[in-house]
XYZ file of C-alpha atoms in Angstrom:
188
model
C -35.400 -7.390 -2.803
C -32.150 -7.633 -1.114
C -31.945 -11.165 1.321
C -31.144 -11.326 5.017
C -28.363 -12.944 5.503
C -27.722 -15.194 9.089
C -24.441 -14.065 10.849
C -22.524 -15.999 13.431
C -20.497 -14.986 16.197
C -16.598 -13.777 14.506
C -13.309 -13.115 16.732
C -12.777 -9.450 16.469
C -8.986 -10.608 16.154
C -9.755 -11.345 12.549
C -12.031 -9.110 11.674
C -9.014 -7.768 9.009
C -10.665 -10.466 7.334
C -13.500 -8.160 6.037
C -12.211 -4.830 6.804
C -8.391 -4.347 4.904
C -9.121 -1.054 3.332
C -7.193 -1.703 -0.552
C -4.481 -3.458 -1.920
C -1.361 -4.858 -0.761
C 1.112 -2.672 -1.859
C 4.569 -2.493 -1.565
C 6.575 0.601 -0.443
C 10.401 1.924 -0.877
C 12.153 3.838 1.274
C 16.371 5.144 1.541
C 17.995 6.517 3.806
C 21.379 7.980 2.815
C 22.704 4.817 0.495
C 20.356 2.468 2.810
C 17.230 1.448 1.073
C 14.614 -1.102 1.502
C 11.035 -2.364 0.299
C 8.523 -3.994 2.605
C 5.418 -5.601 1.839
C 2.186 -3.645 3.161
C -1.226 -4.125 3.645
C -2.131 -1.261 6.274
C -2.979 1.955 4.930
C -5.825 4.069 4.231
C -6.655 7.168 1.969
C -7.295 10.490 3.626
C -7.730 13.589 1.777
C -8.293 14.387 -1.867
C -6.419 17.242 -1.866
C -3.963 17.752 -0.909
C -3.863 13.729 -1.751
C -2.760 12.166 1.590
C -2.354 8.149 2.730
C -2.018 7.152 6.018
C 0.215 3.933 6.515
C 1.115 1.513 9.530
C 4.605 0.768 9.841
C 5.582 -1.153 13.325
C 9.398 0.169 14.231
C 10.120 -3.025 14.008
C 10.541 -2.603 10.224
C 13.801 -2.054 9.365
C 11.916 1.134 6.930
C 10.624 1.890 9.470
C 13.426 3.688 10.711
C 14.916 4.398 6.991
C 11.625 6.631 6.642
C 12.150 8.248 9.668
C 15.537 9.929 8.948
C 14.260 10.897 4.773
C 10.481 11.721 5.912
C 10.135 9.592 1.968
C 9.214 6.622 0.474
C 7.261 4.606 -2.642
C 4.553 3.567 -1.876
C 4.351 0.770 -5.266
C 0.637 -1.546 -5.075
C 2.002 -5.238 -7.555
C 0.042 -6.989 -9.352
C -1.789 -10.940 -8.455
C 1.364 -12.147 -10.565
C 4.279 -10.722 -7.859
C 2.000 -12.497 -4.993
C 5.105 -14.679 -4.436
C 7.858 -11.695 -4.384
C 4.699 -9.743 -1.673
C 5.381 -12.750 0.313
C 9.104 -13.524 -0.097
C 9.395 -9.218 0.770
C 6.817 -9.519 3.513
C 8.430 -12.744 5.240
C 13.186 -10.960 5.543
C 14.522 -8.126 6.965
C 15.730 -5.553 4.423
C 18.750 -4.847 7.141
C 20.299 -8.362 6.157
C 19.689 -8.164 2.145
C 18.650 -6.066 -1.034
C 14.965 -6.815 -1.678
C 15.836 -5.504 -5.449
C 18.314 -7.764 -5.242
C 17.173 -10.794 -4.101
C 13.789 -10.514 -5.955
C 14.897 -9.353 -9.458
C 12.883 -5.579 -9.030
C 14.457 -3.377 -11.159
C 14.859 0.276 -8.960
C 13.554 3.363 -11.352
C 14.151 6.837 -10.397
C 12.181 9.009 -9.398
C 11.056 12.374 -10.380
C 10.405 14.463 -6.943
C 11.548 12.200 -4.223
C 15.266 10.600 -3.646
C 13.458 6.970 -3.476
C 13.333 4.293 -6.109
C 10.303 3.146 -7.955
C 9.317 -0.191 -8.483
C 9.341 -0.277 -11.424
C 7.794 -3.989 -11.910
C 4.650 -2.972 -10.118
C 2.012 -0.937 -12.393
C 1.628 2.246 -9.660
C 4.220 4.064 -8.410
C 3.285 7.466 -5.497
C 6.030 9.210 -4.546
C 5.037 10.450 -1.424
C 6.778 12.930 1.586
C 5.957 12.873 5.769
C 3.059 15.527 5.738
C 2.144 14.720 9.632
C 4.546 11.716 12.387
C 2.262 13.118 15.353
C 1.368 9.116 15.501
C 4.186 7.543 14.745
C 5.865 6.971 18.650
C 2.230 6.159 19.773
C 1.239 4.201 16.751
C 3.719 4.222 13.883
C 1.543 5.536 11.472
C 2.340 8.357 9.042
C 0.569 10.538 7.332
C 2.494 10.849 3.493
C 0.959 13.205 1.046
C 1.592 11.927 -2.848
C 3.507 14.504 -4.401
C 3.985 12.343 -7.948
C 2.218 9.564 -9.384
C 3.026 6.830 -11.799
C 0.441 4.862 -13.275
C 0.790 2.126 -16.145
C -2.016 3.347 -18.983
C -2.790 -0.306 -19.812
C -4.774 -2.485 -17.719
C -7.031 0.471 -16.346
C -8.150 -1.977 -13.400
C -5.114 -4.183 -12.585
C -5.838 -7.499 -10.826
C -4.173 -6.201 -7.041
C -3.479 -8.442 -4.441
C -5.501 -7.993 -1.071
C -4.449 -9.604 2.375
C -7.329 -11.483 4.596
C -5.242 -12.137 7.666
C -3.552 -16.042 7.805
C -1.428 -16.299 4.838
C -4.358 -15.462 2.007
C -5.090 -13.290 -0.509
C -8.165 -12.242 -2.518
C -8.136 -10.694 -6.435
C -9.788 -7.947 -7.704
C -11.222 -9.460 -10.153
C -11.492 -7.198 -13.482
C -15.246 -6.367 -13.377
C -16.105 -3.064 -13.273
C -20.057 -1.951 -12.217
C -20.333 1.507 -13.291
C -22.883 3.408 -11.315
C -21.557 7.245 -11.926
C -24.620 8.025 -13.489
C -26.603 7.064 -9.933
C -23.935 9.625 -8.096
C -24.166 13.115 -7.698
C -21.572 15.078 -9.257
C -20.184 16.747 -5.965
C -19.605 12.631 -5.206
C -17.241 11.723 -8.211
C -14.059 12.552 -6.795
């Protein structure tokens, strides 16, 4: 039987501590000869087929303009060992320095889009802009993942999850396999 929990009032402005949807990513972008990497925590899966993901990218970010111009990006997922680079990338501006060089990251050519992948990240998803109808009001881009690259090992690398106030949690290697309890149509 589950234990009832005592709950206290909590500031609504800090709800992100519990609601962040997934791992912190490094989003790479490029337009013509200008490229950037930004740290991003606000993203969500929207659809399985086509594979759609939504990302909040404020218009003050250099990447915002590069993506508006190119309609492309790469969502790269770093493991927890890149936490120092993730934080440093989030604390600087791509129009002032080359983040690939500054943080010793290796740009790799993509197969479909004209944006570099980050070789040190265990997964990279090439994306094309799918819907920009919410960009002006909310900075919300909807991308279609058109090509995926994932390291074969480890299957579940430790990922960073931002909880606000400069703190991250790390997803553990513990996997709770409950696939037998799911309806087959829910195993997507």
